[in-house]
Coordinates of C-alpha atoms and ligand atoms in Angstrom, one line a residue:
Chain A
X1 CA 0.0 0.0 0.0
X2 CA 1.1 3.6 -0.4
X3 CA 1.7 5.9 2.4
X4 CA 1.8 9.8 2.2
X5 CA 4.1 11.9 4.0
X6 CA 6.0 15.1 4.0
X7 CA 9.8 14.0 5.7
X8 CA 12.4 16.6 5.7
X9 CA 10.0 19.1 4.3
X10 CA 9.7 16.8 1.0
X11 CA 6.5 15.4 0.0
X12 CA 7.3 11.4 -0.7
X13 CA 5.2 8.4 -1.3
X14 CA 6.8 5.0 0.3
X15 CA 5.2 1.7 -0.5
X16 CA 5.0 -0.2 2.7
X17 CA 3.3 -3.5 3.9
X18 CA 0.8 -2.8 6.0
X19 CA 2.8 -4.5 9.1
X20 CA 5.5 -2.3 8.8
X21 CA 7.3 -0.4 11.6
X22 CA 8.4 3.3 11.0
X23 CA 12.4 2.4 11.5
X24 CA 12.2 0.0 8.6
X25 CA 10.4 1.8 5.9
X26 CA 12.6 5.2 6.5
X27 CA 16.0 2.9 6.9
X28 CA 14.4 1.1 3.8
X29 CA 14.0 4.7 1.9
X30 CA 17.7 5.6 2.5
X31 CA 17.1 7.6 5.9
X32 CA 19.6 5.4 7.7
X33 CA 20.3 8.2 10.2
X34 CA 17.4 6.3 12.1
X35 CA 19.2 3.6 14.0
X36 CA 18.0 0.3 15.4
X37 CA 18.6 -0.1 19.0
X38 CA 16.7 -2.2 21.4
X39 CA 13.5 -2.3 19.5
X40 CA 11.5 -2.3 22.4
X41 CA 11.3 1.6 23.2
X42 CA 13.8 2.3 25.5
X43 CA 17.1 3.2 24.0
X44 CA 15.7 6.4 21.4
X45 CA 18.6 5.3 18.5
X46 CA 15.0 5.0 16.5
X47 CA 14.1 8.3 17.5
X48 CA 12.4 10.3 15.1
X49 CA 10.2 14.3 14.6
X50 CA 6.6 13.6 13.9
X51 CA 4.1 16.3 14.0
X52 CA 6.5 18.0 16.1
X53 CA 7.3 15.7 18.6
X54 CA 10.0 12.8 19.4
X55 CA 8.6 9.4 18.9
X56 CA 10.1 5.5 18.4
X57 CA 10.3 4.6 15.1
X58 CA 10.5 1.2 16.7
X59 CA 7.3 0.6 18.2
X60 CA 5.5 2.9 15.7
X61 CA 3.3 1.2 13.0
X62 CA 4.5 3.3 9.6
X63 CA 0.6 3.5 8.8
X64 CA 0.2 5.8 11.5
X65 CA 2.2 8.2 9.5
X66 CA -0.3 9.4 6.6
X67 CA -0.6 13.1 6.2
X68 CA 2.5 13.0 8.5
X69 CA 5.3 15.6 8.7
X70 CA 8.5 13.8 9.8
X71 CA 12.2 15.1 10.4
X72 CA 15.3 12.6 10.9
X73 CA 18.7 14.0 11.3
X74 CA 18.9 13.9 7.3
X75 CA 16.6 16.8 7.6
X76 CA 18.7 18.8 10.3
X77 CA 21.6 20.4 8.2
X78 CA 21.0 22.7 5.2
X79 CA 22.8 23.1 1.8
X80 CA 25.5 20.4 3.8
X81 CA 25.8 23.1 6.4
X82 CA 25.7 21.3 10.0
X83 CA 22.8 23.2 12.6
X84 CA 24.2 24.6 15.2
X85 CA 22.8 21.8 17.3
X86 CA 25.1 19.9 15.4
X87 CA 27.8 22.0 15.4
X88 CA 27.4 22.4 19.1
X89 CA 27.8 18.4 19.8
X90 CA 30.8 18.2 17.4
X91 CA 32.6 20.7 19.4
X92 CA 31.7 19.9 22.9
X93 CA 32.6 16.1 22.5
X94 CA 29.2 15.0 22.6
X95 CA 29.9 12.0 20.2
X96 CA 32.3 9.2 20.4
X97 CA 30.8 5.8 18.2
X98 CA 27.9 8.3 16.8
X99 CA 25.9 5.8 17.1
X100 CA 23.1 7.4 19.6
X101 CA 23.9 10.6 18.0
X102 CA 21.3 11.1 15.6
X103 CA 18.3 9.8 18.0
X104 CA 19.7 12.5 20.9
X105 CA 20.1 15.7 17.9
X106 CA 15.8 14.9 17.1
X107 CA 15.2 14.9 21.2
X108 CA 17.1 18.0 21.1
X109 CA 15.6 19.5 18.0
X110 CA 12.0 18.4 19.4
X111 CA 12.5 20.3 22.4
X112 CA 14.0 23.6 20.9
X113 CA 11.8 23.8 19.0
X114 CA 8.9 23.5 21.2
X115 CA 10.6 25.4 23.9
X116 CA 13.9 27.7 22.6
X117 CA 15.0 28.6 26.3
X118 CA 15.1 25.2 28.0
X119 CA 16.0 24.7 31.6
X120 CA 18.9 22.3 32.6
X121 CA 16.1 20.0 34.2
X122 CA 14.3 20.6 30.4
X123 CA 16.9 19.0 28.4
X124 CA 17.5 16.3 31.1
X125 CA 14.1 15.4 30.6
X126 CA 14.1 15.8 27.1
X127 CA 16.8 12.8 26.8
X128 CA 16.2 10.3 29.0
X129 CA 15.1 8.3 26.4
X130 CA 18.1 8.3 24.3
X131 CA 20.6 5.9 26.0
X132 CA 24.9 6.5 25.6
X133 CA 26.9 3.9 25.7
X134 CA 30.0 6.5 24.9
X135 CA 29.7 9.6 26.0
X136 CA 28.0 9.7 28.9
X137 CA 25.3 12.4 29.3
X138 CA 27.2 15.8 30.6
X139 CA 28.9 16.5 27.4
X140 CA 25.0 16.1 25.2
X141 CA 23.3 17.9 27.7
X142 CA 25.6 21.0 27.6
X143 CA 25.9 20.8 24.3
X144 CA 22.0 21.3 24.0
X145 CA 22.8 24.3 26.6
X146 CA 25.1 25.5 24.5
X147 CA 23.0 25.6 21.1
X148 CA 20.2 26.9 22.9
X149 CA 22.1 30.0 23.9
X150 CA 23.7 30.1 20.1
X151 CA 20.6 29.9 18.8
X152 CA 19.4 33.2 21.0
X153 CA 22.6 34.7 19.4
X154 CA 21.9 34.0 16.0
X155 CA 18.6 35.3 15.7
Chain B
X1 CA 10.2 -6.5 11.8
X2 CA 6.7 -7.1 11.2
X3 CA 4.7 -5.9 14.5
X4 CA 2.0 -8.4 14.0
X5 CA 2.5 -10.9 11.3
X6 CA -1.0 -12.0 10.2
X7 CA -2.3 -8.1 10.6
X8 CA -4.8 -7.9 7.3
X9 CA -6.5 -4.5 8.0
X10 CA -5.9 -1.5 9.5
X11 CA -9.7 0.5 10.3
X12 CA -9.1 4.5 11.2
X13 CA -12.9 4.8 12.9
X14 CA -13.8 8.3 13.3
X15 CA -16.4 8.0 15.8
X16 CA -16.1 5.5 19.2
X17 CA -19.5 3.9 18.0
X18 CA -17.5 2.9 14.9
X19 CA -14.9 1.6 16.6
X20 CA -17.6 -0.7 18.6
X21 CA -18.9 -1.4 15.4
X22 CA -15.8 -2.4 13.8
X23 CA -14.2 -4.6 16.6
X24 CA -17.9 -6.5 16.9
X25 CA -17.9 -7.3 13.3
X26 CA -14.5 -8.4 12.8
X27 CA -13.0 -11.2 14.4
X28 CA -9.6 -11.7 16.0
X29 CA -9.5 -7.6 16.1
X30 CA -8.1 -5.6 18.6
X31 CA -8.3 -1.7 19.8
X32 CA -5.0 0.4 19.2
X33 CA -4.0 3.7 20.3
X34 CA -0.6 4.5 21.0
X35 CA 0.5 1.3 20.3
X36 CA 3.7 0.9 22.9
X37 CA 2.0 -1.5 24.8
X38 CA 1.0 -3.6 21.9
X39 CA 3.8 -3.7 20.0
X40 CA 5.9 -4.3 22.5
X41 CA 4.5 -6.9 24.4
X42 CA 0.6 -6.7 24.1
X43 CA -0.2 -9.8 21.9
X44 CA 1.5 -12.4 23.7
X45 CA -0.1 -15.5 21.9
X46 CA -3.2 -13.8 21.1
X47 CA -4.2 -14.1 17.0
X48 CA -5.0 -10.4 15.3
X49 CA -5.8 -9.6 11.9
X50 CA -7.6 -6.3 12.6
X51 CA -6.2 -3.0 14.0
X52 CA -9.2 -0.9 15.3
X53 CA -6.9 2.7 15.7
X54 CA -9.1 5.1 17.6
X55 CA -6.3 8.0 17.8
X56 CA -8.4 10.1 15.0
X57 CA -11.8 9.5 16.9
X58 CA -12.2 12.4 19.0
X59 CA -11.0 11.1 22.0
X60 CA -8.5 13.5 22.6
X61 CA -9.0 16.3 25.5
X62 CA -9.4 17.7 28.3
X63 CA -12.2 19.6 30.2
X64 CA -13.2 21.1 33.2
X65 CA -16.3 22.0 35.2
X66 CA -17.4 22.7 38.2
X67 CA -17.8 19.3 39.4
X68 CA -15.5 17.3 36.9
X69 CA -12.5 17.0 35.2
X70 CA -12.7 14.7 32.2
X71 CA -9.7 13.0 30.0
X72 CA -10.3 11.7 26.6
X73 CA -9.2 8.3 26.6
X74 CA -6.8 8.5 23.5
X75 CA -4.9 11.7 25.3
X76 CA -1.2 11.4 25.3
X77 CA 0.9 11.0 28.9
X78 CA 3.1 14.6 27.3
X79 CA -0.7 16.3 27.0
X80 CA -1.5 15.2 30.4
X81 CA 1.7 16.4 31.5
X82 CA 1.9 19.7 30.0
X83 CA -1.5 20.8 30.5
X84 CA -2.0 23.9 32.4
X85 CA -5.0 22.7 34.5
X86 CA -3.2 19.5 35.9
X87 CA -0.3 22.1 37.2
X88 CA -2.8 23.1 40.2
X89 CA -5.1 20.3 40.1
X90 CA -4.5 17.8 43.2
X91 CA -1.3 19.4 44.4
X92 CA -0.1 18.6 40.6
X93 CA -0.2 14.6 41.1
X94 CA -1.2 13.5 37.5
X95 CA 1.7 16.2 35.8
X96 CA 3.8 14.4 38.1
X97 CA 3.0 11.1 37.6
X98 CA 3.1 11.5 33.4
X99 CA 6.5 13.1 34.3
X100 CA 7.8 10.3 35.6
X101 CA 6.6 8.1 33.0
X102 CA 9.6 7.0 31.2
X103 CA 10.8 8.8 28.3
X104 CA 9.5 11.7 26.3
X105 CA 9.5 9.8 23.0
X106 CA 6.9 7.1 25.0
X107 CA 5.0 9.8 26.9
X108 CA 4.1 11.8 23.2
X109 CA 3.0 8.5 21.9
X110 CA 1.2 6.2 25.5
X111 CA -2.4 7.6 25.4
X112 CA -4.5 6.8 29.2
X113 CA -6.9 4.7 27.6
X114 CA -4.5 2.5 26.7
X115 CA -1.7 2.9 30.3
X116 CA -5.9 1.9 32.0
X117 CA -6.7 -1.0 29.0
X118 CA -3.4 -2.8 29.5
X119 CA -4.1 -3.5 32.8
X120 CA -0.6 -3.6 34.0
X121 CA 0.6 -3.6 37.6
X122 CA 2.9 -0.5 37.2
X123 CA 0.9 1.5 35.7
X124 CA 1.6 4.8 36.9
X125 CA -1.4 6.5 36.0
X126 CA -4.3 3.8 37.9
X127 CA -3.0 4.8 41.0
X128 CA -3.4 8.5 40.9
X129 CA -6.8 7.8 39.4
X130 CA -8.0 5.5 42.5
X131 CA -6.7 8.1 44.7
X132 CA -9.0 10.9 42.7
X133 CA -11.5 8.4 42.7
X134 CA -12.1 9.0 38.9
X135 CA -14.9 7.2 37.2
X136 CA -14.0 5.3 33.7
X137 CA -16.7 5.7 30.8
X138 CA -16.9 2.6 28.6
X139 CA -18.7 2.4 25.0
X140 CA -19.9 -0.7 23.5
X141 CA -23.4 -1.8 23.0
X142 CA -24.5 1.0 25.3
X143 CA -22.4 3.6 27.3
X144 CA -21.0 2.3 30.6
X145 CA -19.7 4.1 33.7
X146 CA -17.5 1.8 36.4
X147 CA -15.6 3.2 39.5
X148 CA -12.0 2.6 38.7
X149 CA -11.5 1.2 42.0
X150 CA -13.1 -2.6 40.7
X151 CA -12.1 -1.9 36.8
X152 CA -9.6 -4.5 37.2
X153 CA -10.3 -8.1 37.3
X154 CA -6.0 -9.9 37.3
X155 CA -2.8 -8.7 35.2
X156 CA -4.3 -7.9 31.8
X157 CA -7.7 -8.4 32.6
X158 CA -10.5 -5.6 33.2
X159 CA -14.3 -6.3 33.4
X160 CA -14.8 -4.9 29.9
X161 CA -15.7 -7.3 27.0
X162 CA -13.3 -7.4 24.2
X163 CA -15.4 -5.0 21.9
X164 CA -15.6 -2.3 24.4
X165 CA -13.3 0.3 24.8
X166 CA -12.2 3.2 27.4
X167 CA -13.8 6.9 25.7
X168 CA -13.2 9.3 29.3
X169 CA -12.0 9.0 32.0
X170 CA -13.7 11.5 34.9
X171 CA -12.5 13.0 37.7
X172 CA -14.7 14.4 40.9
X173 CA -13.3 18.1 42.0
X174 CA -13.1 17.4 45.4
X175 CA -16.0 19.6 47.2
X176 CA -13.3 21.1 50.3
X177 CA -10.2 21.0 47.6
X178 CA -8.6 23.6 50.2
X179 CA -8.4 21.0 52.8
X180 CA -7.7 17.8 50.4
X181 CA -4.0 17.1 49.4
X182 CA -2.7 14.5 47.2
X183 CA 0.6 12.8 46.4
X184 CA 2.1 10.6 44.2
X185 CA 5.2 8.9 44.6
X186 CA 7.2 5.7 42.4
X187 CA 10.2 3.9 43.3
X188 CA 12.6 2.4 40.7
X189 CA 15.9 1.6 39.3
X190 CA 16.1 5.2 37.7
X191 CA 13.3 8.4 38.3
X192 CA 11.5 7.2 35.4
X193 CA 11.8 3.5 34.8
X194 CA 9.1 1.2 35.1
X195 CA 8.0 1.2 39.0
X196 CA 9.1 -0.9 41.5
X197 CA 6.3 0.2 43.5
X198 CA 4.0 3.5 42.8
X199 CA 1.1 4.6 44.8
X200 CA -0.9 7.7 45.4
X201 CA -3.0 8.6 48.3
X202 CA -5.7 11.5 48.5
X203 CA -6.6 12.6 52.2
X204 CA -9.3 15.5 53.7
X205 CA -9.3 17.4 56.7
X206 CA -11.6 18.6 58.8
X207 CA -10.8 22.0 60.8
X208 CA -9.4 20.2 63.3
X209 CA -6.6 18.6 61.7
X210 CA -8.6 15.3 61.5
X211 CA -8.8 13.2 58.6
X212 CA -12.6 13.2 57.4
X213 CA -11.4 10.7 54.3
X214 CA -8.8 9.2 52.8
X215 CA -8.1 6.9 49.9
X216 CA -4.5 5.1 49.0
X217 CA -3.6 3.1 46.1
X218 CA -0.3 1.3 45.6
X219 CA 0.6 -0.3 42.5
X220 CA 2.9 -3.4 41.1
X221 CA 2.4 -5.0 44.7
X222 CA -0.4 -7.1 43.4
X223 CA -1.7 -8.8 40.0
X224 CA -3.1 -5.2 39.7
X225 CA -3.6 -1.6 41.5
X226 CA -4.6 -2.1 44.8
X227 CA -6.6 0.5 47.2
X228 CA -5.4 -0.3 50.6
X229 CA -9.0 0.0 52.5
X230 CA -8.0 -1.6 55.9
X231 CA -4.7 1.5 56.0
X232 CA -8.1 4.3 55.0
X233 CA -9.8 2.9 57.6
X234 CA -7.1 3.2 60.2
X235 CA -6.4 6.8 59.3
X236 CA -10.0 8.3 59.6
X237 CA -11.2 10.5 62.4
X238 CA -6.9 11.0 63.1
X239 CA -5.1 13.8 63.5
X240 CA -2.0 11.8 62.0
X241 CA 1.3 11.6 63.7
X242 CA 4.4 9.7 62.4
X243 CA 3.4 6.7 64.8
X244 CA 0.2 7.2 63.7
X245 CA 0.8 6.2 60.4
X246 CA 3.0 3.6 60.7
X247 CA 0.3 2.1 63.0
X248 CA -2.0 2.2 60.4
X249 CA 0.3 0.5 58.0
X250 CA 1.4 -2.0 59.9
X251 CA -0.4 -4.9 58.2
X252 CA 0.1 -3.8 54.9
X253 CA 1.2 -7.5 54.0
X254 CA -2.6 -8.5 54.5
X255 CA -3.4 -6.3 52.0
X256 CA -0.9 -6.9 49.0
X257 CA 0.6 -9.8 47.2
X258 CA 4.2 -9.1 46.0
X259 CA 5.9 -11.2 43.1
X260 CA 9.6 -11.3 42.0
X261 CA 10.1 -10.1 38.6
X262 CA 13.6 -8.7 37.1
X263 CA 13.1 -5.2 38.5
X264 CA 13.1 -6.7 42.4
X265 CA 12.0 -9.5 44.5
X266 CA 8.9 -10.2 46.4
X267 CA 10.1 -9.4 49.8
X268 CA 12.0 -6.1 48.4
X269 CA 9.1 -5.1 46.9
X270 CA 6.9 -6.1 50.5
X271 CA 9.2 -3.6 52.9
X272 CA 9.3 -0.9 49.8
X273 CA 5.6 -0.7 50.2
X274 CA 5.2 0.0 53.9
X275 CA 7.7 2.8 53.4
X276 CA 6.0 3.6 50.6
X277 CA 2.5 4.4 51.7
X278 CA 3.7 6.2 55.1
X279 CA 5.6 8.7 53.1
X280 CA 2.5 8.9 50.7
X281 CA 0.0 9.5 53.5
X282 CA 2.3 12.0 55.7
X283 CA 2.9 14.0 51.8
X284 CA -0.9 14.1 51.4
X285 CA -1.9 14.8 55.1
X286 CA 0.9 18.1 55.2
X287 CA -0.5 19.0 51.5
X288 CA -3.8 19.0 52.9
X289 CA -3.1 21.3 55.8
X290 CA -2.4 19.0 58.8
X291 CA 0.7 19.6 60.5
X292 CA 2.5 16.6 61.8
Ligands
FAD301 C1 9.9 1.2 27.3 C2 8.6 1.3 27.9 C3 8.5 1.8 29.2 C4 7.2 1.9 29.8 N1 7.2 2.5 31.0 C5 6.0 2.7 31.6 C6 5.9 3.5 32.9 O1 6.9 3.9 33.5 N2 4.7 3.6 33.5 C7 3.6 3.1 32.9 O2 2.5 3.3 33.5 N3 3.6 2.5 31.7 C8 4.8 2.3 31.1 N4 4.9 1.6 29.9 C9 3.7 0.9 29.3 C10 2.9 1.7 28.2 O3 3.6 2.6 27.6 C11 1.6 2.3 28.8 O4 0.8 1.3 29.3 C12 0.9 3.1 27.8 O5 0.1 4.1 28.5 C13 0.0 2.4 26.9 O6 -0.8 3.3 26.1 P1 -0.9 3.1 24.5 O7 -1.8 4.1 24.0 O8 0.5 3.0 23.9 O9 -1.6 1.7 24.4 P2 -1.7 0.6 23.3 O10 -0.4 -0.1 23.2 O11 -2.2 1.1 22.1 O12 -2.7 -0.4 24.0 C14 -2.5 -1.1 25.2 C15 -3.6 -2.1 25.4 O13 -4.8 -1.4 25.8 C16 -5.8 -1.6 24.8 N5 -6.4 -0.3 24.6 C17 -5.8 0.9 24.1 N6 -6.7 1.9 24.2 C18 -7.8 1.4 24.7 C19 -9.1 2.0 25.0 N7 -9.3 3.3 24.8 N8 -10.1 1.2 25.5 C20 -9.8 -0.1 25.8 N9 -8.6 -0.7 25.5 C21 -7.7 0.0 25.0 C22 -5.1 -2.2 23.6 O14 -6.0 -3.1 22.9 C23 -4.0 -2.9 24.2 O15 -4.4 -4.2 24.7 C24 6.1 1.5 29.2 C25 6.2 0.9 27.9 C26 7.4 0.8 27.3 C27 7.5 0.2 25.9
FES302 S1 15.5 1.0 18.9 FE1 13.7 2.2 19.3 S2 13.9 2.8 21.3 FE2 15.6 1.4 21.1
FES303 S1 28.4 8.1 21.3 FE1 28.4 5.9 21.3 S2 26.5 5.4 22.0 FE2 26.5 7.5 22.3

């Protein structure tokens, strides 16, 4: 069957079967930013934007998506120009193996955007779902801190 | 991976009548909402070849009136969370509880209706509810109301037939909310993991400091949410102390039923649960205005 969608502020069609989970049709579609973890919801390598909001690929029927508007981390630099929430991680040594990386930028991007002056407690919150196996979780958090207060700046 | 392997159809109903409709004429069909129960670890065994999804049938809000508050049931654990009105409401015990629901990526998908249909133990949201003594509306071949306290019949089991599903869930305003205080508290490997043990307790004053009524429920210390009636017994007509309390839980192994499972063991879980419901009643007691 044929699913509508607008990822990465492109309208696509995917062909899915109906039992489908999110992760595999957008890993399937070349959007292999989205990472498979534990596939049981409690990692957040799957994580990806929909309707605004950070969700599981994992555990998400792709169905669900119709009339959707998804981001990944494809969808996060412009014109091959890094965000400065991305900028901000690669500077502050929030990535070792990368591998968490992309599901910890969409928790990021889901809370900026919903709330451009977070709190410390705010972007504590905001990734407890995305487990590090690396990094640890000081140098991601202040590097949300950090873009936060860049972003201010740019604007 | 294919969630369900034999799923055939997936219905979008737009109305909770439809949905009835649907999961009566179709068999081997099931109700989904947020899905992170099911897909997870809802079907265990069971045969489906219908998804009924009722997260576009206008169950999502939530209101307030004089007398009641009332949830849609396919409202999201982050909507429950960030909305204004549960800030204030009951000393803020169902914002807390949503935030300490585990992640932020589960809590924008987990709806209520589906944290009450699973019928799980830990569900962080059942006790709050007993403690508010909320009411849980039920469609199917006509509209049902049941007391939440009695919803549940074991693990996974409620007293709703299979084609019926959850559409609100209301809670009373307390009439003397200046002298009712609430509290909910959850203990478990991390602030937001899966509980250990969660419970909630809602108490009322009189203006002598004396408890005119009280209600507790703890959760994952039994095959569902308990409400510990022989501990609101104890408590009524008290101004509370600390010895008090811990009177009045003293037999708390009477009332719950502990099992092991990877998160603790039985007898962990046994001593967490006396602590547990004297911190919960001494929170709800100050809250309320009683000084101890
Ligand atoms: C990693 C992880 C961590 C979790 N941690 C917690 C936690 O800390 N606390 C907690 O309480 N829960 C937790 N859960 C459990 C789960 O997320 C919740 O129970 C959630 O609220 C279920 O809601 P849903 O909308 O996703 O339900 P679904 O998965 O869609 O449905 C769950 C069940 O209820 C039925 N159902 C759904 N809606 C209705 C309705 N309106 N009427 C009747 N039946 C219905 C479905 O048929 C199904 O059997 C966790 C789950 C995961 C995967
Ligand atoms: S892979 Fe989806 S949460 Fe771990
Ligand atoms: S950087 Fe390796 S898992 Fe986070």
């Amino acid at each position: 069957m044929k699913l509508n969608l607008k990822i990465n502020s492109e309208t696509k069609v995917f062909d899915i079967d109906i039992r489908d989970t999110l992760i595999d049709v957008l890993r399937a579609n070349g959007y292999t930013s989205v990472k498979h973890g534990c596939e049981t919801g409690e990692c957040g390598a799957c994580t990806v934007i929909i309707n605004g909001t950070a969700v599981n690929s994992c555990i998400y029927p792709a169905i669900k998506c119709e009339d959707a508007e998804l981001i990944t981390c494809e969808g996060l630099e412009k014109d091959g120009k890094l965000s400065i929430l991305q900028e901000k991680f690669v500077e502050m040594g929030a990535i070792q193996c990368g591998y968490c990386t992309p599901g910890m930028l969409l928790s990021a991007h889901a809370l900026l955007m919903r709330n451009p002056n977070p709190q410390l407690e705010d972007v504590k919150d905001a990734l407890s779902g995305n487990y590090c196996r690396c990094t640890g979780y000081v140098k991601p958090v202040d590097a949300v801190m950090a873009a936060a207060k860049a972003m201010k700046g740019a604007k | 991976m294919q969630y369900i392997r034999d799923l055939k159809k997936y219905y979008w109903p737009k109305a909770p009548q439809d949905a009835v409709r649907m999961l009566m004429q179709e068999p081997y069909a099931e109700v989904i909402a947020g899905g992170t129960e099911l897909l997870v670890s809802g079907l265990k065994g069971r045969e489906v070849n219908n998804l009924v999804d009722i997260t576009r049938a206008g169950l999502s809000y939530v209101k307030k009136d004089k007398k009641f508050i009332k949830i849609g049931a396919t409202t999201t654990i982050s909507e429950i969370q960030n909305a204004p009105l549960f800030k204030d409401f009951a000393n803020g015990v169902l914002s807390t509880a949503a935030q300490r629901f585990v992640s932020v990526q589960i809590r924008n998908v987990a709806t209520i209706g589906g944290n009450l249909g699973a019928a799980m133990p830990s569900s962080d949201l059942a006790p709050v509810l007993m403690a508010l003594d909320a009411k849980i509306h039920v469609c199917g071949k006509e509209i049902k109301e049941f007391a939440i306290n009695g919803f549940y019949l074991s693990k996974r089991k409620t007293v709703m037939a299979p084609y019926e599903i959850i559409t609100e869930i209301e809670i009373p305003v307390p009439a003397d909310m200046d002298r009712t205080g609430c509290a909910f508290q959850k203990i478990g490997r991390t602030e937001t993991d899966i509980a250990i043990v969660n419970g909630a307790a809602a108490i009322t004053i009189d203006d002598a400091g004396e408890v005119k009524s009280a209600r507790l429920a703890l959760g994952s210390v039994a095959q569902n949410t308990i409400r510990c009636l022989e501990i609101e017994n104890g408590l009524l007509g008290k101004k509370l102390t600390k010895k008090a309390i811990e009177a009045a839980c003293e037999n708390i192994a009477k009332a719950i039923d502990p099992k092991t499972d990877v998160r603790a063991s039985a007898k962990y879980r046994g001593t967490v649960a006396k602590v547990l419901a004297a911190r919960l009643i001494e929170e709800a007691y100050v809250k309320a205005g009683g000084k101890i």
